[in-house]
Every structure is written in structure tokens, then in C-alpha cells.
Short mmCIF file of C-alpha atoms in Angstrom, two decimals:
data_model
loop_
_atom_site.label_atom_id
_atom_site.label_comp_id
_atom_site.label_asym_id
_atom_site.label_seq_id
_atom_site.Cartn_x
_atom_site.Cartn_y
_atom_site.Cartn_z
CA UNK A 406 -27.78 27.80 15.99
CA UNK A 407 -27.74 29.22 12.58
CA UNK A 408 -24.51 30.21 12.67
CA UNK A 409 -23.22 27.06 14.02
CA UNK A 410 -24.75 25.38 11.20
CA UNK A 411 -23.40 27.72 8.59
CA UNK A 412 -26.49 29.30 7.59
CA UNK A 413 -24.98 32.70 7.28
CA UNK A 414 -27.79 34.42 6.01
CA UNK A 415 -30.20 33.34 8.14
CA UNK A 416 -28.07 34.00 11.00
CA UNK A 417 -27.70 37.52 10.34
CA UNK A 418 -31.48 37.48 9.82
CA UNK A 419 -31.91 36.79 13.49
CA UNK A 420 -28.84 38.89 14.96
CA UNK A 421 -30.84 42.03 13.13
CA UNK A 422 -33.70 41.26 14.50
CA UNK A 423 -32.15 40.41 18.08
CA UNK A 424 -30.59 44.21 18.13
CA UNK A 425 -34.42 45.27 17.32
CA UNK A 426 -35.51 44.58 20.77
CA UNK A 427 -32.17 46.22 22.29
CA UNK A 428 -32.49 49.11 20.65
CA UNK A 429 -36.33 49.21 21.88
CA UNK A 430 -35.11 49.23 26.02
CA UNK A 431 -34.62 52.45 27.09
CA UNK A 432 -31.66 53.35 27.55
CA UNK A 433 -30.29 50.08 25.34
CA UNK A 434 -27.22 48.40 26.23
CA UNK A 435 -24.50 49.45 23.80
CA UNK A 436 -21.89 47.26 25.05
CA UNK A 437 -24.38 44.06 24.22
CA UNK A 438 -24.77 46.33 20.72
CA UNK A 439 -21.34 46.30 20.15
CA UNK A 440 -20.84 42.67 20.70
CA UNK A 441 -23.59 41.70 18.15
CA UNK A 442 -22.23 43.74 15.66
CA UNK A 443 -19.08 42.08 16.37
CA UNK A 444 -20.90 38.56 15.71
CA UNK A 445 -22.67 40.09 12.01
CA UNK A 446 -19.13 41.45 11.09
CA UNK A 447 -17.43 38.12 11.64
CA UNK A 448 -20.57 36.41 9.59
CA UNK A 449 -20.04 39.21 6.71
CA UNK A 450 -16.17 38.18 6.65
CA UNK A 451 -17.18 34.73 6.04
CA UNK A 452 -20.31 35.28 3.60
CA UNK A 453 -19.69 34.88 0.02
CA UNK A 454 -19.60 37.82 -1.76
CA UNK A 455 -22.31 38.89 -3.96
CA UNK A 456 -24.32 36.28 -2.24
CA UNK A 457 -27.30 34.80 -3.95
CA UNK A 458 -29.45 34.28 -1.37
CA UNK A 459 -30.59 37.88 -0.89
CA UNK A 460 -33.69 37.53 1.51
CA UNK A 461 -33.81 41.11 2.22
CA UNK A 462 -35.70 42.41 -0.38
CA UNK A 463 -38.06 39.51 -1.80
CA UNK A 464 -41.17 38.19 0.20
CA UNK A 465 -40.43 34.69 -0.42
CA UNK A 466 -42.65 34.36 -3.16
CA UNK A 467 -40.68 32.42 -4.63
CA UNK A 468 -42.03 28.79 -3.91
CA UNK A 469 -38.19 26.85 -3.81
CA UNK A 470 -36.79 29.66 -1.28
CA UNK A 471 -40.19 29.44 0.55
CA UNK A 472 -39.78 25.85 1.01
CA UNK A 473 -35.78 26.28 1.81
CA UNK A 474 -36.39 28.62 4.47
CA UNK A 475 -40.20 27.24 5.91
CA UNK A 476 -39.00 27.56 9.03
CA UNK A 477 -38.56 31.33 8.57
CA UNK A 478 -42.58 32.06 8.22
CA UNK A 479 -43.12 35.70 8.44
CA UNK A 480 -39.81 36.85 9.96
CA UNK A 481 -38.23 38.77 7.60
CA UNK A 482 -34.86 40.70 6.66
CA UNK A 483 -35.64 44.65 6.02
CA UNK A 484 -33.65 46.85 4.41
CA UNK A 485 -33.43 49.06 7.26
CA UNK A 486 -30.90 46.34 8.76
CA UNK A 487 -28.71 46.48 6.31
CA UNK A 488 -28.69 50.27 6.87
CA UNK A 489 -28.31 50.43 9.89
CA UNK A 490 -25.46 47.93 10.06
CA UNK A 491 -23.71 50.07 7.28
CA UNK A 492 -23.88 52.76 9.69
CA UNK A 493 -22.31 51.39 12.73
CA UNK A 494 -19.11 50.23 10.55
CA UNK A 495 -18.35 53.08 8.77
CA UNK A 496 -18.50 55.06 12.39
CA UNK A 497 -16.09 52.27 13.40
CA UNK A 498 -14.40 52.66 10.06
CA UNK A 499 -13.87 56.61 11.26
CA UNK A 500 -13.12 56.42 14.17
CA UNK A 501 -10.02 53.64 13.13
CA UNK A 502 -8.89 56.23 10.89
CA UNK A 503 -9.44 59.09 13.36
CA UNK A 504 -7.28 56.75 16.33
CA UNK A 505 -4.00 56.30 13.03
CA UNK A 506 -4.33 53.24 13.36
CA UNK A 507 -1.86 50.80 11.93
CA UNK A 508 -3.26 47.32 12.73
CA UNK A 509 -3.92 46.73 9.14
CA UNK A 510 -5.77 43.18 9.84
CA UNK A 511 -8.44 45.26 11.40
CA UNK A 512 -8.63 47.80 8.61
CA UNK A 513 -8.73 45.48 6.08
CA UNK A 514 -11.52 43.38 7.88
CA UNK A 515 -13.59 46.76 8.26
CA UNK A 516 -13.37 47.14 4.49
CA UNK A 517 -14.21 43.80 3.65
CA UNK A 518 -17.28 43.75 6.09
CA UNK A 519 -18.44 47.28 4.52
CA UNK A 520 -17.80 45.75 0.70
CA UNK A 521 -19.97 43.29 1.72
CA UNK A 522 -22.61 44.86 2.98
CA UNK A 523 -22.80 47.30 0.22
CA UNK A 524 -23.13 44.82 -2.26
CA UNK A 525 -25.90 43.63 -0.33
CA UNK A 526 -27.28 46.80 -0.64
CA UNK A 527 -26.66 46.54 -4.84
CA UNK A 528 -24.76 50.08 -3.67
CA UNK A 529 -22.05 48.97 -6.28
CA UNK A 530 -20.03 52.39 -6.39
CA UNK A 531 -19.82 52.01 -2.70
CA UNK A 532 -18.98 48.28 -2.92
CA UNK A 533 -16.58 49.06 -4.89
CA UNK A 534 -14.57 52.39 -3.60
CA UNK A 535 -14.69 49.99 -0.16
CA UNK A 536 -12.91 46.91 -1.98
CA UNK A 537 -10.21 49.42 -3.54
CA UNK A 538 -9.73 50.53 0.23
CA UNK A 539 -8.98 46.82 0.63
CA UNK A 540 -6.97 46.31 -1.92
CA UNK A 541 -4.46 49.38 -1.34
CA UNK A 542 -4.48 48.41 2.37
CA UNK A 543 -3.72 45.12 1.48
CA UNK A 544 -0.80 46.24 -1.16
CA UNK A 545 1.11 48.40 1.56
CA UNK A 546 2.66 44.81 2.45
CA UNK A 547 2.51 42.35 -0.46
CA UNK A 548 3.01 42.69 -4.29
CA UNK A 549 0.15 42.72 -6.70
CA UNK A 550 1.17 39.43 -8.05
CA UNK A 551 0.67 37.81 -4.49
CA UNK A 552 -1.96 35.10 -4.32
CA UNK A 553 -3.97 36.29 -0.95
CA UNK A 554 -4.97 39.05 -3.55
CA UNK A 555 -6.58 36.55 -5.61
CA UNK A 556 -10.32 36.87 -3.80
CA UNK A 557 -10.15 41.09 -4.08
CA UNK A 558 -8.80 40.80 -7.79
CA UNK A 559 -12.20 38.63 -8.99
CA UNK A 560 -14.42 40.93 -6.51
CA UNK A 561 -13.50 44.31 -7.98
CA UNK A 562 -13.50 42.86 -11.53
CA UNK A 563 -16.89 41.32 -11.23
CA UNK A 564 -18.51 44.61 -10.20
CA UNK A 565 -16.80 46.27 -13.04
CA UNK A 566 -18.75 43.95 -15.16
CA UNK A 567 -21.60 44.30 -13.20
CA UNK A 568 -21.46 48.08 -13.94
CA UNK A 569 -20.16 47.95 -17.86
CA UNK A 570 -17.19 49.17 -17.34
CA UNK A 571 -15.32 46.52 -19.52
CA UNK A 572 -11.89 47.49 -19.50
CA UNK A 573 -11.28 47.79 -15.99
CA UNK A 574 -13.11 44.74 -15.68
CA UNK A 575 -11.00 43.33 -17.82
CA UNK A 576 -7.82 44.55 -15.69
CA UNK A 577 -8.87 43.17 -12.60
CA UNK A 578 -9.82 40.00 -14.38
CA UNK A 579 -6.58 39.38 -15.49
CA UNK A 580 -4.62 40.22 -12.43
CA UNK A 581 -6.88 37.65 -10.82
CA UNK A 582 -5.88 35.32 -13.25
CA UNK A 583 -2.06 35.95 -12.63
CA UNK A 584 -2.51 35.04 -8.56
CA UNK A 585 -4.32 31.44 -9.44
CA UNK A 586 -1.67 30.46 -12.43
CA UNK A 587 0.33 30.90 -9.46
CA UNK A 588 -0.73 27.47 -8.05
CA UNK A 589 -3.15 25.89 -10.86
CA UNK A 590 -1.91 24.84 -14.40
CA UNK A 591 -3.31 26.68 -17.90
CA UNK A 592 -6.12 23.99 -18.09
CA UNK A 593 -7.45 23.78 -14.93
CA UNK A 594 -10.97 24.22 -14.81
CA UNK A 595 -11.37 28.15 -12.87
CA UNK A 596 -8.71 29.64 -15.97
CA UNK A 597 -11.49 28.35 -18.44
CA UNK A 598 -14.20 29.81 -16.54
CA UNK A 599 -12.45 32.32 -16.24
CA UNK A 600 -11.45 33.00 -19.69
CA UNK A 601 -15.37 32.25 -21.04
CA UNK A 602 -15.92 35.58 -18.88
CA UNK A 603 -12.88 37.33 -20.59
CA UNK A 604 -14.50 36.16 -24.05
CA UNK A 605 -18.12 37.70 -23.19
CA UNK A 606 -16.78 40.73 -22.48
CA UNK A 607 -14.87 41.21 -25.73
CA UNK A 608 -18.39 40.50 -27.26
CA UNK A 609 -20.09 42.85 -25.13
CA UNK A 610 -17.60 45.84 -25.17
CA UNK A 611 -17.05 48.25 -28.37
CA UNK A 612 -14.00 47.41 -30.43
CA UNK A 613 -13.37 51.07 -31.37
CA UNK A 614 -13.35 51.83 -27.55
CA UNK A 615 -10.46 54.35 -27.79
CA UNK A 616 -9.96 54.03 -24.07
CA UNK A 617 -8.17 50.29 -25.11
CA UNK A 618 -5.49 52.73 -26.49
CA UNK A 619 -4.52 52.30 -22.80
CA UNK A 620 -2.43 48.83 -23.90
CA UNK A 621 0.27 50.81 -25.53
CA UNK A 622 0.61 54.12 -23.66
CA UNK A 623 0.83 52.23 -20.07
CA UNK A 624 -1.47 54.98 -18.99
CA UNK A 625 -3.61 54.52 -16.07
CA UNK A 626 -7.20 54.45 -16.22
CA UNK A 627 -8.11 56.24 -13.04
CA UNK A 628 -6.68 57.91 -9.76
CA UNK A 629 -8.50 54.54 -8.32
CA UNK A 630 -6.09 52.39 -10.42
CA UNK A 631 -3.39 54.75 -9.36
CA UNK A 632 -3.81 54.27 -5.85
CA UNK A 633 -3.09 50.56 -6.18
CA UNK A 634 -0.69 50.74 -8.66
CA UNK A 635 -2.66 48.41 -10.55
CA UNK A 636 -2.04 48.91 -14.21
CA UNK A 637 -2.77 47.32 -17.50
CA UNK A 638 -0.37 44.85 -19.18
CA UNK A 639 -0.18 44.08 -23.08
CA UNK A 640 1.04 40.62 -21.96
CA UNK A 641 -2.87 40.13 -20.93
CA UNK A 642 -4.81 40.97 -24.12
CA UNK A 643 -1.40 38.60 -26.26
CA UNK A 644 -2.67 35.68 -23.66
CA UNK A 645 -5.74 36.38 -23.99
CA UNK A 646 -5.24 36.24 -28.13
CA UNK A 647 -3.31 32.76 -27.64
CA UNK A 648 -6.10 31.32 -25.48
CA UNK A 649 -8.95 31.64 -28.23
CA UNK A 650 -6.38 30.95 -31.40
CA UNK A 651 -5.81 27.49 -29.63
CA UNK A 652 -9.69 27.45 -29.08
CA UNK A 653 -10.13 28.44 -32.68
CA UNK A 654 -8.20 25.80 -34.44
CA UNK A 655 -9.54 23.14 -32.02
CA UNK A 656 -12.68 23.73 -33.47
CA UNK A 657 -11.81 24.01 -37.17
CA UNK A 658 -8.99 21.14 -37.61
CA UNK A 659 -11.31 18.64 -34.83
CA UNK A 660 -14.34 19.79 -36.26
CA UNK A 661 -15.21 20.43 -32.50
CA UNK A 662 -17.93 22.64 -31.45
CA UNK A 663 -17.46 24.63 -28.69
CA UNK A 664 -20.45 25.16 -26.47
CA UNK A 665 -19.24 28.08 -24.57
CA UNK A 666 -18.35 30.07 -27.97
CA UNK A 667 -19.17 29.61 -31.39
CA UNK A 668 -16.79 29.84 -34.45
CA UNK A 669 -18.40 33.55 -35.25
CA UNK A 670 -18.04 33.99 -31.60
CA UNK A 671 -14.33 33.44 -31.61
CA UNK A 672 -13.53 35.62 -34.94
CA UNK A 673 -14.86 38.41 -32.94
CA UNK A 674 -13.24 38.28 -30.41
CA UNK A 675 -10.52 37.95 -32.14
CA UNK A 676 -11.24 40.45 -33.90
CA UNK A 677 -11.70 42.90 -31.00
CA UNK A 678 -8.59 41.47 -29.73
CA UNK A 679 -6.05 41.93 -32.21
CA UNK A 680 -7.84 45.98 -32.50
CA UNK A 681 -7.15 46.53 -28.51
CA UNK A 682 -3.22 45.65 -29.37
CA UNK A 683 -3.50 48.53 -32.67
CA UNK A 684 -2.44 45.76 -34.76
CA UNK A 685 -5.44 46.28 -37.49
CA UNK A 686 -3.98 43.90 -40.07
CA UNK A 687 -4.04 40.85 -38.08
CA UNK A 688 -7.85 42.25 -36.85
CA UNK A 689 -8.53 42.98 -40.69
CA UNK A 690 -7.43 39.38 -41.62
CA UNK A 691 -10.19 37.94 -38.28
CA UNK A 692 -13.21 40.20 -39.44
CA UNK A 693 -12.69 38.95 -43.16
CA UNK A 694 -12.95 35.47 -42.00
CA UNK A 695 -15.92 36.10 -39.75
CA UNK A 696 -17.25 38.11 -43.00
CA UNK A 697 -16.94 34.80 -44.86
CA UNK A 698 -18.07 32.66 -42.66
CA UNK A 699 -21.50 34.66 -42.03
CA UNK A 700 -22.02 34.51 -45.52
CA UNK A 701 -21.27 30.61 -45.80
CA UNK A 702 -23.52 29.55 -42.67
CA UNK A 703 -26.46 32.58 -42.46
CA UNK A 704 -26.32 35.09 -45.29
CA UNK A 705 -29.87 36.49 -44.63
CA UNK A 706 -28.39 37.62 -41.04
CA UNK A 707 -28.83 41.38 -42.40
CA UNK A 708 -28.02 43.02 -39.15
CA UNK A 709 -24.67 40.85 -37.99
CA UNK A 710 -23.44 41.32 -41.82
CA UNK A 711 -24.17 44.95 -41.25
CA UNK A 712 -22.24 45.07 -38.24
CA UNK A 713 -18.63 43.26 -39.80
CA UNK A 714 -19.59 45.28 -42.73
CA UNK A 715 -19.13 48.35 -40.54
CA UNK A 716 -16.61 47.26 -38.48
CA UNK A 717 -14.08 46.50 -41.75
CA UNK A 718 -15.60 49.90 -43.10
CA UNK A 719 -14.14 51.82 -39.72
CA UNK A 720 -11.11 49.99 -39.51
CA UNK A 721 -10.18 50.81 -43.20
CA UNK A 722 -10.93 54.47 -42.76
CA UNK A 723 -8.70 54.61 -39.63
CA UNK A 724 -6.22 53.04 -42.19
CA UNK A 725 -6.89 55.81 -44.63
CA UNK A 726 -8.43 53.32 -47.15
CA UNK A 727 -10.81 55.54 -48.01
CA UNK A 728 -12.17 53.54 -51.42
CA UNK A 729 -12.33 50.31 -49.20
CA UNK A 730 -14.21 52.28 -46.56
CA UNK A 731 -16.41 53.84 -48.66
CA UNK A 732 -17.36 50.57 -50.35
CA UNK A 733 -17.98 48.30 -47.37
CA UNK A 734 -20.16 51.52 -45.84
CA UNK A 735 -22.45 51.26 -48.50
CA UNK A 736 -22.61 47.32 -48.09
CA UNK A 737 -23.37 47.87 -44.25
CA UNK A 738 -26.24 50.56 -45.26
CA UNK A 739 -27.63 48.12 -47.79
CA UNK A 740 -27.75 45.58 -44.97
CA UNK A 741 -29.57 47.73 -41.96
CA UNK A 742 -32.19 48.96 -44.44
CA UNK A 743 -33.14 45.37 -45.12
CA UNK A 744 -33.05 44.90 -41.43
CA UNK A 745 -36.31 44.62 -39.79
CA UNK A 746 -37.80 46.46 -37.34
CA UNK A 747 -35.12 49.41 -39.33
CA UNK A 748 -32.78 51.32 -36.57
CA UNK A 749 -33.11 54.95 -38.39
CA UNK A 750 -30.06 56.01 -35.67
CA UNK A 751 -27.85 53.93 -37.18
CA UNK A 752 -28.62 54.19 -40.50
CA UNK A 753 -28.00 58.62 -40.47
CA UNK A 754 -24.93 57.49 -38.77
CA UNK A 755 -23.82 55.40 -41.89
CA UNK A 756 -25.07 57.68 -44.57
CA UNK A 757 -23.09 60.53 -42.79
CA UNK A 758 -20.02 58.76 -42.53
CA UNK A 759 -20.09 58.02 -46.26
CA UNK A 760 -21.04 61.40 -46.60
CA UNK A 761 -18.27 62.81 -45.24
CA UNK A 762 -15.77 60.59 -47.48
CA UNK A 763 -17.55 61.78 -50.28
CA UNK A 764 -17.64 65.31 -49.39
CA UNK A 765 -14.56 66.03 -46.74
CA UNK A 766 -14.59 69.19 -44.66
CA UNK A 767 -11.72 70.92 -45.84
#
């Protein structure tokens, strides 16, 4: 009935606990097994992925699910199932593999089923090697600019994120991005969403990540990314720039506030973007304005000062500017020892890099 009435998660609540009284005859019935399995693996291909209405783990103490699923009372999804259920696909997984076989529909539906369950699981490096499987299973045929890739794209790049591993997230992101311009126009709706995602990350991740250097040397991140010949494109990160210039001078010639990013927001990113392409003029020219801007609207913002202040300081030191660097250290240093509660960490780190202008190792 559940199932019927698209309540997917309930459903599978109820085939689990169906194949606990099998599996209590002795001997149980595998063929009647097998076909219940069969019925949770078509409900996992239809589930949506990181699904938020994980009963598994929680009691229902929360008082809106209680009252969505009343009818539920004490009958409750263990962990156990989802075991269990992980279990019986990867032996079905193995034994595909084992039989050569070359019906790639069913592959690929094993994979997705075993994704899914995973990230049901929160088993996110599992989740994730079994959506790669997908994904070079599903590549064998098409190219990675076709659309039906779309789905696999977001999935992989949203457990990326989910793990802090921003550039690959950023990759997969992207490539997603490519499938739906496909069939949707640069405004529609899902590329902004999209895009507010992209922007967070560039906020989140480290501009001096030196593993961005990947942009220009077309090297691969990982034998992962090898396998599915999915590699980074410098066409990304100058689309990416476009998107939030256009965003930018919205907001400054309108006067329009944004109220996914603010203007300091969007210098940073900037920022961060125009330092993934190595172009550290242009990203010179963003931090400056974010500088000035900080001081115009919050100057007693000690820490984020501290931070541009430091940023501009490392960039002019990769530069070789070592009088600019120097000075716009000791700005940064003035800053975080005005910051309260002080981070001590990251105030050695300062001292020692001015330090070692001061005094080079020969």
C-alpha cells in the first residue's frame, strides 16, 4: 500500500521488517527473499538520493515526523536493515562481475541501489566509490557532456561537499551544470541555485589551495577522476568569474542587494576566483576593493581585516613584493591581536612569516 502510494520510505520500512519473519522460518524461503529484495531495490532506484526522511536512526522524537508518520507507532527502521540489505547487493554486485556480465542496465542499477543505500548509511566513501562505479559504467556508452549524466554529476559533487573536498566538488558541480545548460537557459532558476552553491564553496575553501594549480596543468586529481575521464576545465572557474562580475555590478550600479551573497561576499569570491586561474593581478585588484569596502562599512571587524590583510600579504610575497608583504603582515598581526578571544596559532604563524622576510634562510 505504501508503495502504491509513493511513500518510499515507509515502504521499505515494512519490506525490512516483512524479510524479519522469513528469515525467522527455518529453513526460510530464499526465492520469496530474493523477490523482496527485488521490490527494496526497485524502491531504492526511485528514492531520492540523500533522502531527508531518514527514520532509521531517530526515535521519532521529533513531534512533526511523529505526527507525519502516527500511523507508524512503535515499528521502527533499524540499522541492521540497512546492513543487511547492503549485504545481499554487493553479493549480487559479485557475483554480476564474477558471471562478465555485459548487461550494463543491470550494473548500473546495482550501483545506484548500493549508492543509495550507503548514503543511507552516511557511509559517504562508500557512497561515493559506488556512484563513480556508476558513472564509468555509464561513460562506456555516452560522452560526459550527455544529459542522462546530469543526476550522477550533482550526486558525486554533493558528497564531495559533504566531505570538504572542494575542488572535486567543484568539478562535478560544474559538469552537472554543462548537462542542464543543455536544455535550460543561463537564468533559469536550478543554474542560480546552482551557482549560490558554487559561490559558498569559494567562501569555504582556501584560496592558496595549491591543489587549484590543477586549472592550468590539466592534471587529474585522482585515479578516481581518471577512471572517468572526468577532468577539470579553465572554461568553468572563467564562467564561474562572469557569473558573479554580472552579480557584482547588479548590485553596485542598481544599488541591489543580493540576499544570497553580500557585496564582501562577492569580492571574495572573486577574489578566490581570479587566484584559482594564477592571474594574481586581477585577484590583487578584488581583495583591495573588499579591503576598502571593510573599512568603509565595518572597520572594527578586526578578524575579517586580518584575514584580506593576510591574504594581500601572501599574494604579494608569492609576487616577490617583499616590502608590500612585509607591510600588510604587520597590519594583519596588528589586527588578530586586537581580536578577541586572541587565536595564538595564528598569530606565531604571522610573526614567523614576517620573520622570515626579515631574516631569510640563506
Amino acid at each position: 500500500i505504501y508503495y502504491k502510494k509513493r511513500f518510499l520510505t515507509q515502504s521499505l520500512l515494512y519490506y525490512n521488517r516483512l524479510l524479519d519473519c522469513h528469515f525467522q522460518k527455518k529453513p526460510f524461503d530464499e526465492t520469496i527473499i530474493a523477490e523482496i529484495y527485488e521490490k527494496i531495490g526497485k524502491i531504492y532506484l526511485k528514492k531520492t538520493y540523500i533522502a531527508d526522511s531518514l527514520l532509521y536512526y531517530s526515535k521519532l522524537n521529533n513531534k512533526s515526523l511523529s505526527k507525519k508518520f502516527e500511523d507508524i507507532n512503535d515499528v521502527c527502521f533499524e540499522k541492521r536493515h540497512l546492513d543487511n540489505a547492503l549485504n545481499y547487493f554487493e553479493k549480487d554486485l559479485k557475483q554480476q562481475i564474477e558471471n562478465n556480465s555485459t548487461n550494463d542496465t543491470l550494473l548500473s542499477e546495482t550501483y545506484t541501489i548500493l549508492g543509495n543505500i550507503c548514503l543511507e548509511q552516511r557511509n559517504l566513501d562508500k557512497a561515493l566509490h559506488y556512484f563513480l562505479k556508476l558513472l564509468d559504467t555509464k561513460l562506456m556508452n555516452k560522452t560526459p557532456e550527455d544529459s542522462s549524466l546530469s543526476e550522477i554529476y550533482e550526486i558525486i559533487a554533493i558528497i564531495h561537499l559533504e566531505k570538504a573536498n572542494y575542488n572535486k566538488s567543484l568539478i562535478y558541480f560544474n559538469r552537472f551544470m554543462d548537462c542542464e545548460l543543455l536544455t535550460k537557459s543561463f537564468d533559469h532558476p536550478l543554474i542560480g541555485n546552482v551557482y549560490k552553491t558554487i559561490g559558498r564553496i569559494y567562501l569555504r575553501k582556501d584560496p592558496f589551495d595549491q591543489t587549484t594549480n590543477y586549472l592550468l596543468k590539466n592534471q587529474t586529481l585522482d585515479s578516481k577522476v581518471n577512471l572517468t575521464n572526468i577532468q577539470p576545465d579553465k572554461r568553468h572557474s572563467q564562467r564561474t568569474t562572469l557569473y558573479f562580475y554580472n552579480l557584482l555590478k547588479k548590485q553596485i550600479n542598481n544599488n541591489k542587494i543580493s540576499i544570497d551573497f553580500t557585496i564582501e561576499q562577492i569580492y571574495t569570491i572573486m577574489g578566490n576566483l581570479f587566484l584559482e586561474q594564477q592571474n594574481t593581478n586581477q585577484a590583487l585588484t578584488y581583495y583591495y576593493q573588499l579591503l576598502y569596502y571593510q573599512y568603509k562599512t565595518n572597520r572594527y571587524k578586526y578578524f575579517a581585516l586580518g584575514q584580506t590583510y593576510e591574504i594581500i600579504a601572501n599574494i604579494c610575497y608569492k609576487k616577490q613584493d617583499l616590502k608590500s608583504a612585509l607591510q600588510y603582515y604587520r597590519q594583519a598581526l596588528t589586527l588578530y591581536q586586537q581580536t578577541f578571544p586572541r587565536n595564538q596559532h595564528l598569530i606565531n604563524q604571522i610573526k614567523n612569516q614576517i620573520r622570515s622576510i626579515i631574516t631569510p634562510v640563506v
